């Protein structure tokens, strides 16, 4: 038996929104300690990893580890029926072929329950090793979203270069070229800060299309953290306060001329 | 000569919006006492009935009963030219082939007049007998709109079942199933109340497509009233304060297996 | 070397929006005194003329007159990357084949620079003679926009007739007819005023399609000024406070039956 109750049901809505354009089918893996989702996008170019600690739920019970395979479009359709202030409860029997989603309005006057049919998805979660990165950039998530959206006007690939001065996003295309520089900025409000921690400058090239998919997670929190080292995938992490995170991994483009 | 002046012109705008997706052509029937509109949708599945009492207008004069046949799409186009705060006046000569609509801005600085060509529509209004219903449900109109919109995600038909506990809307489809329960709720604000009056529990099945058309009237008032008895059409009524109402009638689906 | 810095960068964004649907390619002509743009629409029916005085910029330097040919769609795409509060700086070398646009966020934490490729456009600006008009109508720009948008519902051409009483916009079509009358109105707030100055009544007919293009400039200021005389193009001017204006010229339709 699995049951998880979340007063801030909005978080679960936002999480599914944050992966539904990237990932079609995925497992919700539940254990005693956490609820996690890991999946590659349909082109197998990027990976998304969600971890929500059991302690972040109001109630969390998982008698045995269970994998609940869902279609993200269908899950999203059902979650659209939950209000932003609703309490969301997820429930499944150990051998269930359906996930029950219950939405309770704040005053309990309105109670909705939905059953989403589940599917068998054959996917073994990858162990992702803890890595030290040469550069870590913390910046406002809205700013990151805007930069990625803006630069798509000019081209398909974006160079992210991180130095002590700041982080620069560059793009070049038929219309012309564009650069956006964010300076190191210890603003008063934590969410406005741009904090760069680095050992060595790093410059990597990425497909804007995927970075743009990642910014669907913007509503989950005020900050995003980019972790970069040469020749390894960037990690784009949206922390979810006192709860966990959603992380996206994307391999850099290799310059054929180098 | 017919002339009707309405300080709250917005109400007439909203009424036409509330029927234009359902009904193509209809008569405005004017008598000494009231302005009424009755029409079936183009598939002849549902009926809409508007009644506005003469006393609700600022000025109302109708020398002899008159039927003004209009196309609702064209009427709607012209009413889009009226501001929400405009005073609207309707005028027609007894033998007119056009309806004059006058829109005055609150400060009278802007006066617009439009002539809408009329058409002959051969339709005798049905007398609808007063009926006692086994269940009457008064609920917030916005809540009703949201439930109908939400449930359309899962299927085409909706079971509405009314018991003492509350009213339940259920739908079932390929993705799974969904239920929304509204409990009897004597909230302080009248518009938040869910008030169920019933003699016997009733359970009826309806096409969501039509219920959704009816919710176009949501802006006309805070409450909607559903009246149900077995095997007769449901009445979905939006009262218009101190003025009248718009009522929709829809026959239930008959379960062939029963 | 040309360089112009504008704290209210939004004005330049709005100007380009105000002409991009009408004009495809145009020159920015820079001299010591001003930045100007003049272009005809692609059907050569209307003319748009922008003048921004050097003194309206925070910094303006133009060593020699220079013409910078740009594609308005591409320019608009790049300007979408500027925030509404950004400072915008335009820069070009005397023999440049690209225009540099720099966008600085208010706190200077975010600096974006874009290079837009330029093109050679062979166009000699027309000298437009100063003309006395029989009627000049100053009215709220939002009201003008609304009237033009509303009347398009009924037809393609609009008669503008100006008398002492006020200004009347009339249209006639298959649905019926429409008239909007704005009365002379010395409202307290300058932006609400309708001020008509006239020697003789004037009545002219125009294509609504072009008037509608002109209203894209509405966000540039609270007022619009229409100047009309018989048989000459109307001027639709949006003044930009302490800076200059955007003016549109459109020839009246000639009534063949007259």
XYZ file of C-alpha atoms in Angstrom:
774
model
C 0.000 0.000 0.000
C 1.290 3.403 -0.981
C -0.264 6.645 0.219
C 1.176 10.156 0.142
C -0.645 13.318 1.165
C 0.582 16.751 0.156
C -1.030 19.921 1.525
C 0.790 21.969 -1.078
C -0.657 19.922 -3.898
C 0.493 22.605 -6.317
C 4.050 21.250 -6.104
C 3.029 17.915 -7.573
C 1.057 19.684 -10.324
C 4.089 21.815 -11.171
C 6.438 18.822 -11.173
C 4.356 16.944 -13.710
C 4.110 20.109 -15.835
C 7.899 20.387 -15.593
C 8.476 17.022 -17.234
C 5.452 16.343 -19.423
C 6.823 18.112 -22.514
C 10.130 16.283 -22.195
C 9.089 12.817 -21.079
C 6.172 10.743 -22.324
C 6.095 7.708 -20.012
C 7.853 7.302 -16.685
C 7.730 5.444 -13.401
C 6.976 6.980 -10.044
C 9.279 4.922 -7.804
C 8.220 4.882 -4.180
C 10.223 3.602 -1.270
C 10.029 4.059 2.481
C 12.142 7.219 2.226
C 11.120 9.022 -0.907
C 9.155 9.349 -4.079
C 11.358 9.594 -7.173
C 10.935 9.814 -10.922
C 13.720 9.280 -13.427
C 13.320 9.338 -17.179
C 15.058 10.190 -20.412
C 13.385 12.345 -23.013
C 12.080 10.538 -26.073
C 15.237 11.365 -28.098
C 17.433 10.011 -25.277
C 19.395 13.264 -25.181
C 18.565 14.510 -21.701
C 17.651 12.991 -18.351
C 15.279 14.265 -15.703
C 15.467 13.209 -12.057
C 12.891 14.114 -9.408
C 13.391 13.360 -5.704
C 10.817 14.200 -3.042
C 11.724 13.211 0.539
C 9.055 11.362 2.517
C 9.439 13.969 5.266
C 8.204 16.709 2.927
C 4.744 15.090 2.690
C 2.113 15.536 5.392
C 1.624 11.825 5.396
C 3.734 9.223 3.593
C 3.358 5.510 3.771
C 4.989 2.970 1.485
C 4.881 -0.626 2.695
C 7.121 -1.943 -0.041
C 8.945 -0.364 -2.956
C 6.619 0.080 -5.878
C 6.901 1.411 -9.460
C 3.886 3.209 -10.875
C 4.177 3.637 -14.647
C 2.252 6.641 -15.949
C 1.713 8.582 -19.133
C 2.657 12.168 -18.368
C 0.083 13.755 -20.710
C -2.760 11.840 -19.079
C -1.449 12.553 -15.583
C -1.239 16.224 -16.482
C -4.833 16.250 -17.756
C -6.085 14.885 -14.454
C -3.935 17.259 -12.397
C -5.472 20.189 -14.285
C -8.642 19.286 -12.336
C -6.882 20.048 -9.048
C -7.071 23.609 -7.769
C -3.832 25.330 -6.816
C -4.853 25.321 -3.159
C -6.082 21.749 -3.118
C -4.579 19.047 -0.957
C -3.485 16.190 -3.219
C -3.322 12.583 -2.046
C -1.810 9.778 -4.142
C -2.840 6.203 -3.380
C -2.106 2.795 -4.875
C -2.500 -0.785 -3.749
C 0.625 -2.933 -3.996
C -0.651 -4.714 -7.074
C -2.652 -1.818 -8.436
C -3.196 -1.155 -12.107
C -4.466 2.342 -11.296
C -3.286 5.316 -9.273
C -5.901 7.143 -7.226
C -5.516 10.913 -7.052
C -7.675 12.718 -4.519
C -8.077 16.511 -4.559
C -9.590 18.231 -1.521
C -10.482 21.922 -1.573
C -9.183 23.919 1.415
C -12.619 23.989 3.064
C -13.237 20.283 2.315
C -16.483 21.223 0.559
C -15.296 19.807 -2.691
C -13.675 16.408 -2.922
C -12.608 14.980 -6.249
C -11.098 11.579 -6.843
C -9.674 10.312 -10.078
C -8.294 6.961 -11.129
C -5.478 7.035 -13.646
C -4.770 3.759 -15.426
C -1.164 2.636 -14.942
C 1.163 0.895 -17.378
C 4.211 -1.354 -17.138
C 7.357 0.550 -17.996
C 10.535 -1.452 -18.165
C 13.145 0.998 -16.891
C 15.889 0.475 -14.368
C 16.853 3.785 -12.724
C 20.445 4.795 -13.477
C 22.692 5.412 -10.520
C 24.033 8.927 -10.987
C 27.400 9.342 -9.255
C 27.980 12.406 -7.086
C 30.322 14.659 -9.017
C 32.364 17.739 -8.180
C 31.843 20.478 -10.728
C 34.298 23.195 -11.748
C 31.578 25.835 -11.840
C 28.352 26.223 -9.937
C 26.043 29.106 -10.817
C 23.012 29.974 -8.716
C 20.711 32.491 -10.380
C 17.063 33.582 -10.375
C 15.055 30.901 -12.172
C 12.940 33.533 -13.956
C 16.064 35.193 -15.329
C 17.362 31.880 -16.670
C 13.999 31.199 -18.301
C 13.956 34.587 -19.948
C 17.508 34.319 -21.293
C 16.859 30.900 -22.819
C 13.609 32.063 -24.372
C 15.158 35.268 -25.716
C 18.199 33.637 -27.265
C 16.098 31.091 -29.149
C 15.116 33.962 -31.418
C 18.616 34.011 -32.840
C 19.689 30.401 -33.076
C 19.523 26.791 -31.911
C 22.644 26.439 -29.790
C 23.902 28.477 -26.893
C 27.402 28.799 -25.452
C 27.421 29.151 -21.670
C 30.726 30.486 -20.385
C 31.393 30.982 -16.725
C 34.202 33.193 -15.435
C 34.788 35.115 -12.235
C 33.180 38.144 -13.860
C 29.906 36.385 -14.402
C 28.124 33.966 -16.676
C 27.644 34.669 -20.358
C 25.073 33.101 -22.684
C 25.892 33.517 -26.403
C 24.100 32.624 -29.579
C 24.731 33.254 -33.255
C 22.482 32.889 -36.289
C 21.245 34.299 -39.574
C 19.827 37.492 -38.066
C 22.994 38.306 -36.132
C 24.481 37.488 -32.754
C 23.458 37.896 -29.148
C 25.137 37.795 -25.730
C 23.649 38.091 -22.285
C 25.976 38.611 -19.337
C 24.858 38.094 -15.750
C 27.251 39.515 -13.203
C 28.053 38.012 -9.826
C 25.495 39.735 -7.628
C 25.048 39.308 -3.878
C 21.610 40.959 -3.843
C 19.736 41.314 -0.591
C 16.900 39.043 -1.577
C 18.267 35.537 -1.977
C 16.112 34.968 -5.032
C 17.720 37.869 -6.880
C 21.255 36.660 -6.236
C 23.659 35.493 -8.898
C 26.306 33.475 -7.058
C 29.154 31.892 -8.967
C 31.475 29.383 -7.354
C 34.309 28.208 -9.573
C 37.734 26.649 -9.697
C 38.353 27.096 -13.409
C 36.475 28.952 -16.126
C 34.236 26.610 -18.137
C 32.688 27.101 -21.570
C 30.169 24.613 -22.938
C 27.696 24.536 -25.831
C 24.108 23.279 -25.539
C 20.976 22.828 -27.599
C 18.601 25.652 -26.616
C 15.620 23.420 -27.322
C 16.418 21.226 -24.310
C 17.378 24.073 -21.993
C 13.998 25.545 -22.842
C 12.220 22.324 -21.851
C 14.026 22.476 -18.502
C 12.711 25.963 -17.753
C 9.182 24.519 -17.502
C 10.235 23.910 -13.869
C 10.603 27.653 -13.211
C 7.449 27.893 -11.116
C 8.851 25.363 -8.622
C 11.201 27.844 -7.006
C 12.941 31.180 -7.192
C 16.419 29.820 -7.936
C 18.070 27.513 -10.409
C 21.559 26.014 -10.036
C 23.724 25.179 -13.061
C 26.674 22.841 -12.420
C 29.255 22.565 -15.194
C 32.561 20.844 -15.884
C 34.251 20.337 -19.264
C 32.957 17.452 -21.374
C 30.357 16.255 -18.873
C 26.614 16.911 -18.815
C 25.443 20.131 -17.231
C 23.062 19.731 -14.296
C 20.163 22.206 -14.204
C 18.696 21.874 -10.727
C 15.539 23.460 -9.340
C 15.562 22.965 -5.565
C 12.143 22.495 -3.943
C 12.369 23.933 -0.464
C 12.473 21.405 2.396
C 11.358 18.725 0.016
C 13.777 17.764 -2.712
C 14.504 18.839 -6.263
C 14.068 18.318 -9.962
C 17.343 17.965 -11.859
C 17.903 17.908 -15.586
C 21.075 16.531 -17.210
C 22.155 17.513 -20.719
C 25.389 16.561 -22.503
C 27.280 19.445 -24.122
C 27.672 19.642 -27.879
C 31.138 18.701 -29.064
C 32.746 21.164 -31.438
C 33.752 19.024 -34.409
C 36.491 21.449 -35.417
C 38.272 21.268 -32.058
C -42.780 50.923 -31.379
C -40.469 49.003 -29.058
C -37.827 50.691 -26.885
C -35.909 49.294 -23.932
C -33.121 51.046 -22.066
C -30.743 49.191 -19.793
C -28.210 51.024 -17.620
C -26.427 47.784 -16.921
C -25.939 47.077 -20.604
C -23.442 44.379 -19.693
C -26.320 42.045 -18.819
C -27.623 42.067 -22.386
C -24.084 41.495 -23.716
C -23.641 38.525 -21.383
C -27.033 37.066 -22.306
C -26.232 37.017 -25.991
C -22.805 35.503 -25.242
C -24.594 32.870 -23.146
C -26.620 31.620 -26.085
C -24.655 32.402 -29.211
C -22.630 29.154 -29.210
C -25.780 27.104 -28.705
C -28.323 28.917 -30.857
C -27.842 30.382 -34.323
C -31.071 32.263 -35.036
C -33.760 33.257 -32.561
C -36.575 35.717 -31.931
C -36.570 38.412 -29.326
C -40.244 38.424 -28.331
C -41.394 41.653 -26.744
C -44.657 42.262 -24.943
C -45.899 44.891 -22.549
C -44.505 42.902 -19.608
C -41.259 41.376 -20.692
C -38.602 40.652 -23.249
C -38.138 36.938 -23.869
C -36.058 34.684 -26.092
C -36.709 30.996 -26.612
C -34.772 28.751 -28.963
C -33.561 25.208 -29.458
C -29.947 24.486 -30.315
C -29.261 23.522 -33.923
C -29.312 19.781 -33.086
C -32.679 20.184 -31.308
C -31.280 18.553 -28.180
C -31.533 21.400 -25.723
C -33.691 24.472 -25.205
C -32.775 27.896 -23.909
C -35.302 30.302 -22.394
C -34.535 33.917 -21.440
C -37.000 36.114 -19.556
C -36.327 39.739 -18.635
C -39.091 41.566 -16.781
C -40.035 45.006 -18.104
C -39.534 46.374 -14.585
C -35.820 45.499 -14.684
C -35.216 47.997 -17.497
C -34.774 51.713 -16.854
C -37.295 52.364 -19.555
C -39.458 49.829 -21.348
C -42.114 50.533 -23.911
C -43.754 48.013 -26.187
C -46.911 49.202 -27.938
C -47.787 45.834 -29.399
C -46.205 42.373 -29.184
C -43.379 42.064 -31.665
C -40.926 39.337 -32.730
C -37.449 40.443 -33.754
C -35.558 37.639 -35.522
C -31.802 37.909 -35.156
C -28.654 35.975 -35.963
C -26.815 35.523 -32.685
C -23.311 35.683 -34.184
C -24.042 39.029 -35.823
C -25.755 40.364 -32.693
C -22.711 39.298 -30.679
C -20.337 41.081 -33.072
C -22.221 44.321 -32.641
C -22.458 43.948 -28.849
C -18.663 43.550 -28.718
C -18.651 47.260 -29.649
C -20.437 48.138 -26.387
C -18.276 48.843 -23.371
C -19.036 46.984 -20.150
C -20.181 50.204 -18.503
C -22.234 51.435 -21.439
C -25.959 52.023 -21.299
C -27.610 49.928 -24.008
C -30.890 50.898 -25.666
C -32.769 48.607 -28.061
C -35.243 50.172 -30.475
C -37.461 48.911 -33.277
C -40.420 50.258 -35.219
C -43.464 47.972 -35.335
C -42.761 46.984 -38.907
C -39.026 47.280 -38.710
C -36.578 45.153 -40.649
C -33.732 46.342 -38.434
C -33.020 46.587 -34.709
C -31.292 49.737 -33.516
C -28.764 49.259 -30.716
C -27.486 52.404 -29.025
C -24.470 52.361 -26.717
C -23.801 55.378 -24.494
C -20.601 55.670 -22.472
C -21.113 56.572 -18.791
C -20.082 60.209 -19.403
C -22.183 60.473 -22.587
C -19.071 61.582 -24.501
C -19.259 58.622 -26.773
C -22.486 57.557 -28.428
C -22.591 54.649 -30.826
C -25.591 53.422 -32.736
C -25.778 50.287 -34.811
C -28.486 48.862 -37.006
C -28.688 45.094 -37.132
C -30.667 43.641 -40.007
C -33.516 41.429 -38.820
C -34.852 38.232 -40.323
C -38.157 36.340 -40.282
C -37.937 33.304 -38.081
C -40.928 31.029 -38.029
C -40.995 29.768 -34.462
C -43.870 29.500 -32.064
C -42.642 29.631 -28.445
C -43.347 26.414 -26.544
C -45.341 26.706 -23.372
C -43.204 25.097 -20.685
C -45.367 23.769 -17.845
C -44.361 24.526 -14.285
C -43.005 21.335 -12.810
C -42.151 20.150 -9.325
C -38.688 18.582 -9.212
C -37.467 15.884 -6.843
C -34.098 17.588 -6.380
C -33.060 21.202 -6.518
C -29.381 22.057 -6.166
C -28.180 25.625 -5.757
C -24.408 25.991 -6.116
C -21.792 28.581 -7.056
C -21.940 29.055 -10.826
C -18.140 29.164 -11.059
C -17.849 25.818 -9.313
C -20.344 24.239 -11.713
C -18.415 25.646 -14.672
C -15.145 24.279 -13.381
C -16.517 20.788 -12.696
C -18.032 20.507 -16.168
C -14.828 21.749 -17.794
C -12.636 19.442 -15.704
C -14.659 16.304 -16.286
C -14.629 16.772 -20.058
C -10.985 15.697 -19.895
C -12.078 12.166 -19.072
C -15.178 11.550 -21.137
C -18.290 12.747 -22.960
C -21.071 11.947 -20.519
C -21.504 12.793 -16.903
C -23.654 11.205 -14.224
C -25.121 13.710 -11.793
C -26.370 12.045 -8.615
C -27.990 13.988 -5.854
C -28.341 12.611 -2.335
C -28.673 14.186 1.080
C -24.903 14.001 1.434
C -24.350 16.212 -1.569
C -24.190 16.162 -5.335
C -21.753 13.968 -7.215
C -20.583 14.399 -10.808
C -18.992 11.260 -12.294
C -17.328 10.480 -15.577
C -15.512 7.468 -16.971
C -13.289 7.110 -20.013
C -10.123 5.633 -21.544
C -7.745 7.433 -19.174
C -9.607 6.369 -16.058
C -12.477 7.631 -13.961
C -13.297 10.809 -12.061
C -15.771 11.902 -9.392
C -16.356 15.297 -7.887
C -18.459 15.552 -4.752
C -19.914 18.846 -3.532
C -21.231 18.708 -0.004
C -24.270 20.536 1.303
C -22.718 23.742 2.534
C -24.498 26.640 4.225
C -21.586 29.036 3.742
C -21.870 32.596 5.029
C -21.678 34.170 1.615
C -24.746 33.201 -0.341
C -22.706 32.767 -3.490
C -20.531 30.100 -1.856
C -23.493 28.053 -0.664
C -24.347 24.581 -1.872
C -27.986 24.053 -0.942
C -29.726 20.799 -1.791
C -33.459 20.395 -1.450
C -34.739 16.924 -2.230
C -37.569 14.487 -1.753
C -35.876 11.475 -3.312
C -32.320 10.838 -4.504
C -32.003 11.309 -8.267
C -29.318 10.089 -10.665
C -29.274 11.214 -14.285
C -26.789 11.068 -17.165
C -26.060 14.003 -19.494
C -23.881 14.943 -22.452
C -21.045 17.120 -21.077
C -20.906 19.012 -24.379
C -24.272 20.654 -23.705
C -23.709 21.270 -20.021
C -20.537 23.052 -21.097
C -22.491 25.290 -23.487
C -24.788 26.226 -20.600
C -21.874 27.402 -18.463
C -21.321 30.285 -20.906
C -23.922 32.017 -18.713
C -21.641 31.877 -15.647
C -20.856 35.582 -15.740
C -24.542 36.467 -15.335
C -24.628 35.620 -11.654
C -22.934 33.937 -8.716
C -25.334 31.012 -8.459
C -26.751 28.307 -10.680
C -29.754 26.138 -9.845
C -30.108 22.566 -11.161
C -33.589 21.039 -10.989
C -33.842 17.291 -11.592
C -36.457 14.554 -11.630
C -36.159 11.065 -13.144
C -36.691 10.837 -16.902
C -37.400 14.551 -17.449
C -35.068 17.256 -18.700
C -32.800 18.922 -16.163
C -33.246 22.687 -15.830
C -30.014 24.657 -15.463
C -31.089 28.121 -14.335
C -28.967 31.232 -13.925
C -31.055 33.811 -12.052
C -30.438 37.447 -13.003
C -31.070 39.511 -9.902
C -34.281 41.583 -9.897
C -34.625 41.026 -13.600
C -35.291 37.478 -14.708
C -33.274 34.436 -15.696
C -31.756 32.323 -18.402
C -32.799 28.658 -18.222
C -31.427 25.732 -20.183
C -33.310 22.436 -20.574
C -31.537 19.169 -21.456
C -33.036 15.685 -21.647
C -31.121 12.964 -19.779
C -29.478 10.089 -21.637
C -31.366 6.831 -21.343
C -29.287 3.850 -20.296
C -30.059 1.226 -22.967
C -29.071 -1.652 -20.708
C -31.541 -0.744 -17.983
C 30.337 56.622 -35.493
C 26.698 56.640 -34.337
C 25.680 56.054 -30.726
C 22.366 56.778 -29.047
C 21.430 55.871 -25.479
C 17.843 55.842 -24.289
C 16.958 55.306 -20.624
C 13.331 54.739 -21.569
C 14.256 51.959 -23.945
C 10.602 50.966 -24.047
C 9.917 53.851 -26.440
C 12.174 52.367 -29.105
C 10.601 48.938 -28.615
C 7.130 50.447 -29.039
C 8.141 52.414 -32.130
C 9.374 49.327 -33.919
C 6.195 47.470 -32.909
C 4.217 50.418 -34.279
C 5.631 49.998 -37.765
C 6.612 46.371 -38.138
C 3.193 45.168 -39.355
C 3.039 47.969 -41.905
C 6.608 48.222 -43.122
C 8.998 45.391 -43.933
C 12.330 47.097 -44.613
C 13.314 50.659 -43.750
C 16.242 52.927 -43.056
C 17.074 54.486 -39.730
C 18.466 57.849 -40.874
C 20.731 59.508 -38.325
C 22.003 63.054 -38.393
C 23.495 65.362 -35.820
C 20.000 66.499 -34.797
C 17.750 63.520 -34.924
C 17.009 59.910 -35.653
C 14.306 59.443 -38.269
C 12.607 56.614 -40.102
C 10.451 57.040 -43.179
C 8.869 54.227 -45.136
C 5.858 53.292 -47.216
C 3.907 50.147 -46.538
C 4.449 47.278 -48.947
C 1.342 48.207 -50.996
C 2.537 51.834 -51.266
C -0.780 53.082 -49.882
C 0.357 54.678 -46.642
C 3.486 56.349 -45.316
C 4.964 56.272 -41.834
C 7.326 58.935 -40.522
C 9.210 58.731 -37.207
C 11.215 61.628 -35.793
C 13.132 61.463 -32.522
C 15.047 64.591 -31.515
C 18.660 64.096 -30.422
C 17.838 66.010 -27.243
C 15.371 63.316 -26.164
C 18.164 60.749 -25.838
C 20.412 60.579 -22.780
C 23.364 60.523 -25.078
C 23.386 61.079 -28.824
C 26.382 61.200 -31.081
C 26.350 61.064 -34.855
C 29.614 62.089 -36.550
C 28.189 61.995 -40.053
C 24.757 61.288 -41.498
C 24.234 57.582 -41.828
C 21.459 55.279 -43.119
C 20.987 51.967 -41.360
C 18.779 49.618 -43.397
C 16.926 47.097 -41.249
C 14.293 44.412 -41.541
C 11.563 45.323 -39.082
C 10.593 41.743 -38.219
C 14.165 40.882 -37.274
C 14.596 44.133 -35.360
C 11.402 43.388 -33.489
C 12.592 39.884 -32.581
C 15.743 41.278 -31.034
C 13.892 44.059 -29.203
C 11.644 41.423 -27.613
C 14.804 40.468 -25.672
C 14.891 43.919 -24.034
C 12.972 44.336 -20.796
C 10.526 47.224 -20.540
C 12.740 48.928 -17.958
C 15.997 48.339 -19.806
C 18.230 51.108 -21.057
C 18.725 50.623 -24.806
C 21.819 51.811 -26.637
C 22.134 51.739 -30.436
C 25.615 51.777 -31.962
C 27.039 51.581 -35.459
C 30.378 52.321 -37.058
C 30.258 54.644 -40.066
C 30.796 51.794 -42.482
C 29.055 49.177 -40.404
C 27.131 46.252 -41.814
C 25.596 45.595 -38.420
C 23.758 47.579 -35.763
C 24.677 46.865 -32.153
C 21.816 46.972 -29.672
C 22.753 46.936 -26.004
C 20.156 46.311 -23.281
C 21.073 47.089 -19.667
C 18.781 46.109 -16.801
C 18.056 48.904 -14.314
C 20.496 47.467 -11.744
C 23.150 46.803 -14.405
C 23.304 43.174 -13.314
C 22.218 41.978 -16.699
C 23.792 43.284 -19.876
C 22.766 41.963 -23.248
C 24.212 42.949 -26.574
C 22.919 41.932 -29.971
C 24.206 42.529 -33.473
C 21.568 42.904 -36.148
C 22.770 42.508 -39.726
C 22.022 45.569 -41.826
C 21.017 45.782 -45.470
C 21.241 48.377 -48.236
C 17.887 49.978 -48.879
C 17.668 52.368 -51.753
C 15.183 54.957 -50.568
C 15.358 58.705 -50.689
C 13.221 60.267 -47.929
C 10.364 62.329 -49.294
C 10.163 65.911 -48.199
C 6.699 66.335 -46.677
C 5.513 69.940 -46.924
C 4.005 71.571 -43.852
C 0.295 71.833 -44.487
C -2.589 73.665 -42.852
C -5.515 71.370 -42.230
C -9.212 72.306 -42.084
C -9.834 70.013 -39.125
C -7.626 68.865 -36.310
C -8.999 66.345 -33.823
C -7.149 65.443 -30.645
C -8.609 62.427 -28.862
C -7.590 59.668 -26.476
C -5.467 57.170 -28.420
C -7.167 54.227 -26.712
C -10.587 55.483 -27.794
C -9.426 55.806 -31.403
C -8.013 52.276 -31.298
C -11.250 50.890 -29.931
C -13.447 52.641 -32.496
C -11.342 51.393 -35.405
C -11.301 47.855 -34.031
C -15.041 47.882 -33.346
C -16.081 49.225 -36.726
C -14.048 46.602 -38.600
C -16.727 44.151 -37.522
C -19.170 45.791 -39.903
C -17.165 46.719 -42.974
C -13.905 47.633 -44.668
C -14.204 51.396 -45.074
C -14.974 54.100 -42.611
C -16.274 57.611 -43.115
C -14.778 60.138 -40.710
C -16.805 63.326 -40.545
C -15.797 66.227 -38.392
C -18.209 68.986 -37.407
C -18.392 71.413 -34.517
C -20.591 68.954 -32.688
C -17.925 66.268 -32.708
C -16.323 63.614 -34.855
C -18.325 60.739 -36.299
C -16.987 57.410 -37.545
C -19.435 55.511 -39.787
C -19.368 52.133 -41.434
C -21.860 50.115 -43.417
C -21.888 46.456 -44.422
C -23.860 43.235 -44.811
C -24.780 42.960 -41.131
C -26.034 46.514 -40.898
C -24.613 49.929 -40.159
C -22.700 51.556 -37.316
C -21.878 55.083 -36.169
C -19.739 56.251 -33.299
C -19.917 59.895 -32.276
C -17.293 61.499 -30.044
C -18.325 64.873 -28.694
C -16.048 67.817 -28.126
C -15.012 67.272 -24.539
C -12.724 69.466 -22.454
C -12.204 66.820 -19.766
C -10.007 67.596 -16.788
C -7.398 64.991 -17.630
C -5.686 66.006 -20.847
C -5.628 62.415 -22.009
C -9.419 62.144 -21.843
C -9.997 65.287 -23.886
C -11.586 65.386 -27.322
C -10.565 68.714 -28.808
C -11.728 69.668 -32.282
C -10.287 72.671 -34.082
C -11.865 73.374 -37.452
C -12.485 75.947 -40.103
C -14.856 73.907 -42.243
C -16.562 70.552 -41.711
C -14.676 67.733 -43.447
C -15.857 64.264 -44.406
C -13.421 61.672 -45.750
C -13.494 57.908 -46.367
C -10.634 55.564 -45.428
C -9.714 51.889 -45.509
C -10.136 50.564 -41.965
C -7.341 48.058 -42.536
C -4.734 50.834 -42.627
C -6.209 52.865 -39.784
C -6.001 49.684 -37.760
C -2.288 49.292 -38.560
C -1.741 52.839 -37.307
C -3.288 52.078 -33.935
C -0.355 49.777 -33.161
C 1.254 53.017 -31.957
C -1.359 53.445 -29.214
C 1.029 52.486 -26.407
C 3.332 55.390 -27.309
C 1.096 58.015 -25.749
C -2.312 58.904 -24.388
C -3.377 61.095 -27.314
C -3.664 60.844 -31.064
C -4.136 63.778 -33.433
C -6.011 63.443 -36.727
C -5.475 66.224 -39.275
C -7.849 66.324 -42.241
C -8.551 68.432 -45.310
C -10.598 67.489 -48.363
C -8.812 65.338 -50.950
C -5.476 65.183 -49.148
C -4.081 62.384 -46.975
C -5.120 62.317 -43.328
C -2.259 62.541 -40.836
C -2.581 60.290 -37.792
C 0.018 61.522 -35.329
C 1.062 60.003 -32.028
C 3.175 62.585 -30.190
C 5.983 61.184 -28.026
C 6.417 63.564 -25.132
C 9.550 65.745 -25.237
C 10.980 63.543 -27.924
C 9.185 63.589 -31.247
C 6.388 61.656 -32.918
C 5.273 58.906 -35.201
C 3.016 60.096 -38.033
C 1.037 58.023 -40.491
C -0.292 59.378 -43.796
C -3.190 57.777 -45.655
C -4.936 59.031 -48.787
C -8.748 59.145 -48.638
C -10.836 56.908 -50.867
C -12.427 58.777 -53.738
C -16.129 58.210 -54.170
C -16.482 57.146 -57.805
C -20.093 58.292 -57.943
C -19.266 61.843 -56.911
